[in-house]
Short mmCIF file of C-alpha atoms in Angstrom, two decimals:
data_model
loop_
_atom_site.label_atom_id
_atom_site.label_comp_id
_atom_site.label_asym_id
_atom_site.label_seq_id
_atom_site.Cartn_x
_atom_site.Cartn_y
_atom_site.Cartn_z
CA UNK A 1 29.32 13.38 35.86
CA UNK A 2 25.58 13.71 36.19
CA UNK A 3 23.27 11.77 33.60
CA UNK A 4 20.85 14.27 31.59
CA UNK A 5 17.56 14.57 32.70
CA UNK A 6 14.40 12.19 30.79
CA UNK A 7 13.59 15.41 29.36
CA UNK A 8 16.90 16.17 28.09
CA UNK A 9 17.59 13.22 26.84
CA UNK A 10 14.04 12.99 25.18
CA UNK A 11 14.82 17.02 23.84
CA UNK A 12 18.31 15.39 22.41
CA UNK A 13 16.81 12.09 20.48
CA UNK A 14 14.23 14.05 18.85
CA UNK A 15 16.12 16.77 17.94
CA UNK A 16 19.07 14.09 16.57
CA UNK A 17 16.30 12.30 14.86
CA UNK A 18 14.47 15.75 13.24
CA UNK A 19 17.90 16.18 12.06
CA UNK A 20 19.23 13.37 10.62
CA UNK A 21 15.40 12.99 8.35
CA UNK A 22 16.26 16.80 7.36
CA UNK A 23 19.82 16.66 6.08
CA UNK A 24 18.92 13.14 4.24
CA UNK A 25 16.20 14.50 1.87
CA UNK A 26 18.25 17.72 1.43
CA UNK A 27 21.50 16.29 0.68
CA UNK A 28 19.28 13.58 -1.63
CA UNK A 29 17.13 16.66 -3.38
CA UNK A 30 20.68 17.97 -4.31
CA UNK A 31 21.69 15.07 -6.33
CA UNK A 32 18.70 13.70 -7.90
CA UNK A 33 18.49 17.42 -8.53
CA UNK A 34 19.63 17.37 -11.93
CA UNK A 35 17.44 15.53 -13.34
CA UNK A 36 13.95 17.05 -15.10
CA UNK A 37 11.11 15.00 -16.02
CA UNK A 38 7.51 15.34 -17.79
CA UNK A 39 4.84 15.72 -15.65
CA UNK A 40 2.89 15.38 -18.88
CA UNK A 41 4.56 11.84 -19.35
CA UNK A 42 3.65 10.81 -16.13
CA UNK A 43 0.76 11.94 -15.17
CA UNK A 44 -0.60 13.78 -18.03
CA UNK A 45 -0.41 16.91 -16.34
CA UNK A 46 1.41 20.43 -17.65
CA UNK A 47 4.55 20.94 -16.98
CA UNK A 48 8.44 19.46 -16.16
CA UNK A 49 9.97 19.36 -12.55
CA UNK A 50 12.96 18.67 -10.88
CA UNK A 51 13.37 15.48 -9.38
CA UNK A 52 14.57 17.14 -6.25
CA UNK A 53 11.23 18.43 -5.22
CA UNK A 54 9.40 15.21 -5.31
CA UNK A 55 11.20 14.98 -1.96
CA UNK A 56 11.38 18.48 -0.94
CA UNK A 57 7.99 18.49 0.76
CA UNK A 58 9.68 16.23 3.75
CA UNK A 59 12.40 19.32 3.91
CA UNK A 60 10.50 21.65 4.63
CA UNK A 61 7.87 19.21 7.30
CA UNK A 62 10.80 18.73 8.76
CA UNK A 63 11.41 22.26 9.16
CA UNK A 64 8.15 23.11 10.26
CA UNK A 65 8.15 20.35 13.43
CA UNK A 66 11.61 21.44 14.04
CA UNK A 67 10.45 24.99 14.26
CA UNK A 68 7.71 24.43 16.59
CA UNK A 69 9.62 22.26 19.20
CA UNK A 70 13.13 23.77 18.45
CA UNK A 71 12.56 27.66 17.40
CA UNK A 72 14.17 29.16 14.79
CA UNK A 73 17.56 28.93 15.98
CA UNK A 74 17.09 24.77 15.94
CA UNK A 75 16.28 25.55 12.21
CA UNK A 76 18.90 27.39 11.70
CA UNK A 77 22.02 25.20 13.27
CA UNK A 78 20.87 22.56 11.15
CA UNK A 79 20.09 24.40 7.85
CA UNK A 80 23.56 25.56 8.27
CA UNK A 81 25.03 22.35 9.24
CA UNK A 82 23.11 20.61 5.89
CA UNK A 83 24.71 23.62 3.69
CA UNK A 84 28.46 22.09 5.48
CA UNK A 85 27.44 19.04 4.60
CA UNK A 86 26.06 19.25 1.02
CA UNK A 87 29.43 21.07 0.17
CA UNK A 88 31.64 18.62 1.39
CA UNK A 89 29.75 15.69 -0.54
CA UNK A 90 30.10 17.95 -3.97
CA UNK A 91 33.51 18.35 -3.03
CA UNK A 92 33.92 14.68 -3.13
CA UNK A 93 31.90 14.25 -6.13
CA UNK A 94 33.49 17.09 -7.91
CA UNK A 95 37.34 15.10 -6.72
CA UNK A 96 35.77 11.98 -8.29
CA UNK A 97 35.27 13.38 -12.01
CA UNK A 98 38.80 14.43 -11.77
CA UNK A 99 39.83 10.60 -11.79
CA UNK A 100 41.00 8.62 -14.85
CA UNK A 101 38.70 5.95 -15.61
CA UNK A 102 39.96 2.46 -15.77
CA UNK A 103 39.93 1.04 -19.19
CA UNK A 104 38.04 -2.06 -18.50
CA UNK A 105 35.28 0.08 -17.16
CA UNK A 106 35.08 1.89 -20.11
CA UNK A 107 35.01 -1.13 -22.35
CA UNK A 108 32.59 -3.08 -20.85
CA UNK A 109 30.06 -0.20 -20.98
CA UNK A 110 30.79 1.41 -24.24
CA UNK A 111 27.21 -0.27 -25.51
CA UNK A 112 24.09 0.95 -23.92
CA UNK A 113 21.13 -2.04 -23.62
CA UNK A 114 19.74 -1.51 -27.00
CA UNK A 115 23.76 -1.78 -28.91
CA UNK A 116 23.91 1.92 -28.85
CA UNK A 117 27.78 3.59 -28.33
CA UNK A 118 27.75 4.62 -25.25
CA UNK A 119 30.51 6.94 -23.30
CA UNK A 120 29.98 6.20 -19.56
CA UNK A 121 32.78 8.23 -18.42
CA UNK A 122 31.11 11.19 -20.16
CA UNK A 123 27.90 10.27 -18.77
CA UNK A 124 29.65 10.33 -15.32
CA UNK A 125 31.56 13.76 -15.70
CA UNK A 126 27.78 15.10 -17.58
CA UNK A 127 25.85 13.84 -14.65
CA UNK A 128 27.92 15.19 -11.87
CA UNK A 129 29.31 18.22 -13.03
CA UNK A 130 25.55 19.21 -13.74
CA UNK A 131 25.06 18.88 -10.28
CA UNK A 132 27.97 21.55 -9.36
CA UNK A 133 26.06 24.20 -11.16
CA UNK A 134 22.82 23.16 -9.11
CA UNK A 135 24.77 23.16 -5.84
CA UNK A 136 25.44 26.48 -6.14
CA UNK A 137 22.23 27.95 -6.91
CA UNK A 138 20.73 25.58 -4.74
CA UNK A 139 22.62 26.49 -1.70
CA UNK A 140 21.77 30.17 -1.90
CA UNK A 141 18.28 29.31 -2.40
CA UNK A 142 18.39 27.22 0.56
CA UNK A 143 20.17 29.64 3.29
CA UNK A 144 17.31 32.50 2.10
CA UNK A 145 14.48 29.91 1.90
CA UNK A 146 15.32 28.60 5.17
CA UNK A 147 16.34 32.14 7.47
CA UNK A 148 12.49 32.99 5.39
CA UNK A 149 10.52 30.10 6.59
CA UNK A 150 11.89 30.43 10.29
CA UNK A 151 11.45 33.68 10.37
CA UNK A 152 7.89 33.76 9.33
CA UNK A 153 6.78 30.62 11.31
CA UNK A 154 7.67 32.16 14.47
CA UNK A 155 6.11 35.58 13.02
CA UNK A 156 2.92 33.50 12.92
CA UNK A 157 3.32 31.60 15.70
CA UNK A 158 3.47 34.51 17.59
CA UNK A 159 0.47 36.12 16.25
CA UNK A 160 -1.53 32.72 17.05
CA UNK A 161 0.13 31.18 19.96
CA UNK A 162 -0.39 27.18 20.02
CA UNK A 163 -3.36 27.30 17.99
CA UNK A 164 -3.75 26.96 13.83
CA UNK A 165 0.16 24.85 13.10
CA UNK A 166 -1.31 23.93 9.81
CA UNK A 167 -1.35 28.49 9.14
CA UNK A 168 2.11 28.82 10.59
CA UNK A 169 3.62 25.46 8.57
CA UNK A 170 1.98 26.13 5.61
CA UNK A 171 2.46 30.40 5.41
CA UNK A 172 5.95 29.68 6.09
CA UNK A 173 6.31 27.41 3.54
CA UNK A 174 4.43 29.09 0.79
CA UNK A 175 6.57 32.43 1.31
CA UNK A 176 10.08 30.98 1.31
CA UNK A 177 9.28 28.30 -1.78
CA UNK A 178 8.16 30.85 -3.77
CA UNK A 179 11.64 32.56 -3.61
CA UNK A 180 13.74 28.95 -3.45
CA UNK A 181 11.53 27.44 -6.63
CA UNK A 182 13.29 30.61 -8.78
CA UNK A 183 16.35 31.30 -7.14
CA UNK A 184 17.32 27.74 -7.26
CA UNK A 185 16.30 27.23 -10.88
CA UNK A 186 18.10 31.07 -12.20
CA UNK A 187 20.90 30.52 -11.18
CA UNK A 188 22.05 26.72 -11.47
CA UNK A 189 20.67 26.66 -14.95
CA UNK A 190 20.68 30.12 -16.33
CA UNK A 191 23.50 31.70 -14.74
CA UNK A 192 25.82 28.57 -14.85
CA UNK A 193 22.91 26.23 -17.25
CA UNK A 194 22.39 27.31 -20.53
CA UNK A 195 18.84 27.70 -19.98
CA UNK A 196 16.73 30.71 -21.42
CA UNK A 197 14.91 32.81 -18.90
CA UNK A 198 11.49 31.65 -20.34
CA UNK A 199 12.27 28.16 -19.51
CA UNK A 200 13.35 29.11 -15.80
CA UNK A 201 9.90 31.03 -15.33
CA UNK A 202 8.03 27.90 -16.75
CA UNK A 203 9.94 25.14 -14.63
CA UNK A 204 10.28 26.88 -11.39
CA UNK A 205 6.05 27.61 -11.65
CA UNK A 206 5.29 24.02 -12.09
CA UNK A 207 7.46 23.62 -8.71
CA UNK A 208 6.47 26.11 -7.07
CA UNK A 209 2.44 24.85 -7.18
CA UNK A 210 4.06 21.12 -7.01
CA UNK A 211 5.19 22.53 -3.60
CA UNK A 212 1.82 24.32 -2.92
CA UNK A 213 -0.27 21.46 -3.55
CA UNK A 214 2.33 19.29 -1.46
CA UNK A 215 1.90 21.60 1.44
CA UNK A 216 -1.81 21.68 1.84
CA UNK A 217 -2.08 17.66 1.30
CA UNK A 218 0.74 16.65 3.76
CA UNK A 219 -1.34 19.17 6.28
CA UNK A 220 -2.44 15.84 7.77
CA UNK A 221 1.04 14.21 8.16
CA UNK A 222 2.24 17.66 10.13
CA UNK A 223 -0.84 16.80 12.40
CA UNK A 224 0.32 13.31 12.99
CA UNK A 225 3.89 14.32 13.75
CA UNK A 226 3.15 16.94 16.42
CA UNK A 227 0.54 14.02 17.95
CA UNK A 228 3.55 11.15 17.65
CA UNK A 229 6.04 14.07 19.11
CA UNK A 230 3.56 14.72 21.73
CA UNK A 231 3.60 11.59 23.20
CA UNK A 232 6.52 10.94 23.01
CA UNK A 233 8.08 13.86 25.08
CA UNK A 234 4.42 14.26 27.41
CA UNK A 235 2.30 16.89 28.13
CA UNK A 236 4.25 18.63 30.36
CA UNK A 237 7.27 18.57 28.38
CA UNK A 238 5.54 19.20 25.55
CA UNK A 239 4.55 22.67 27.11
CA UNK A 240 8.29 23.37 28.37
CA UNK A 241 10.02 22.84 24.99
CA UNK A 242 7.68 24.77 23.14
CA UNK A 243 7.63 27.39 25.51
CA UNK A 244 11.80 27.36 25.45
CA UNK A 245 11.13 27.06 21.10
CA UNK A 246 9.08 30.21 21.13
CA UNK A 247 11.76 32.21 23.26
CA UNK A 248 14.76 30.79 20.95
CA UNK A 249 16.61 28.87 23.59
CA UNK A 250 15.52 25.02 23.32
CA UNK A 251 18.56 23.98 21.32
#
């Protein structure tokens, strides 16, 4: 049996590596998910966000690079492998609430640090079972955002060939996170949350300019990336893969 070409191989590492930074931050965004904190706490700004999104920004980067070298069905294998994956870990988490806690657990944390009673089994099933609403809104706010941001990358790319990546990354992004921010958002907390609609609106708008702002600042790391990817794969294959990218074929 033949051993793959430099280029293949090259073509295979980054596209394993790509992938593996991609499904890590999503599967991560999912779980941290839950969680909403004060912007106004932290950085005495207006506004709560998800905890998710504080990572989401290397998502859709990833995205982005993977669309330029990889075309839009590269995105697409792995948004849809991701979307496998995040189900079967909520699967597993969902099969872990269903388990009786051991007694001793429960004892030894039925004080929080400050002497307060403190249920940790019920902080368990609150915690994760929050999540399960999330993954579902999440995941069709994903699938669109994704099949969106491919779509329109390559629409841009098309219109501008090799030149202006930071129009076609950050277009692409701004369209599909403006549908993911309230997708994600109405339905994991207001269809399955208990939520009011106001509150949806409010949150998903601080993400959504989270993710705007986020975009335009990590401009310069999307620069970097391509320059990195560059020399790593050469010139000339450089050309080839984008060229293979742009016709939907380098995967």
């Amino acid at each position: 049996m033949a051993s793959p070409s430099p280029f293949a191989h090259k073509k295979q590492q980054l596209y394993l590596v790509l992938s593996g930074i991609f499904i890590v931050n999503a599967l991560l965004a999912e779980i941290i998910g839950v969680k909403i904190f004060s912007v106004d706490a932290l950085l005495g700004l207006p506004g709560n966000l998800t905890a998710g999104v504080l990572i989401w920004p290397v998502v859709f980067i990833t995205t982005d690079i993977i669309n330029e070298y990889f075309g839009r069905q590269g995105v697409l294998r792995v948004s849809f492998l991701t979307v496998g994956l995040i189900l079967y870990a909520f699967l597993v988490i969902l099969a872990t609430t269903k388990l009786p806690p051991a007694q001793f657990w429960l004892d030894v944390n039925k004080v929080d640090a400050e002497g307060q009673p403190f249920n940790i089994e019920f902080a368990y099933q609150s915690i994760f079972r929050q999540g399960l609403g999330i993954i579902t809104g999440s995941i069709v706010a994903f699938l669109v955002g994704q099949v969106l941001d491919a779509t329109v990358f390559q629409a841009l790319r098309r219109m501008t060939g090799s030149r202006l990546i930071w129009l076609r990354a950050t277009g692409s992004t701004l369209v599909s996170q403006l549908v993911d921010s309230f997708v994600v958002l109405f339905v994991a907390f207001y269809l399955f949350g208990n939520w009011s609609f106001e509150q949806v609106l409010s949150v998903a708008n601080t993400n959504y300019w989270y993710k705007f702002a986020a975009a335009i600042l990590l401009t310069p790391v999307l620069y970097l990336a391509h320059y990195l990817i560059d020399r790593y794969l050469g010139q000339e294959d450089t050309v080839e893969l984008q060229q293979e990218a742009a016709a939907n074929v380098s995967v």
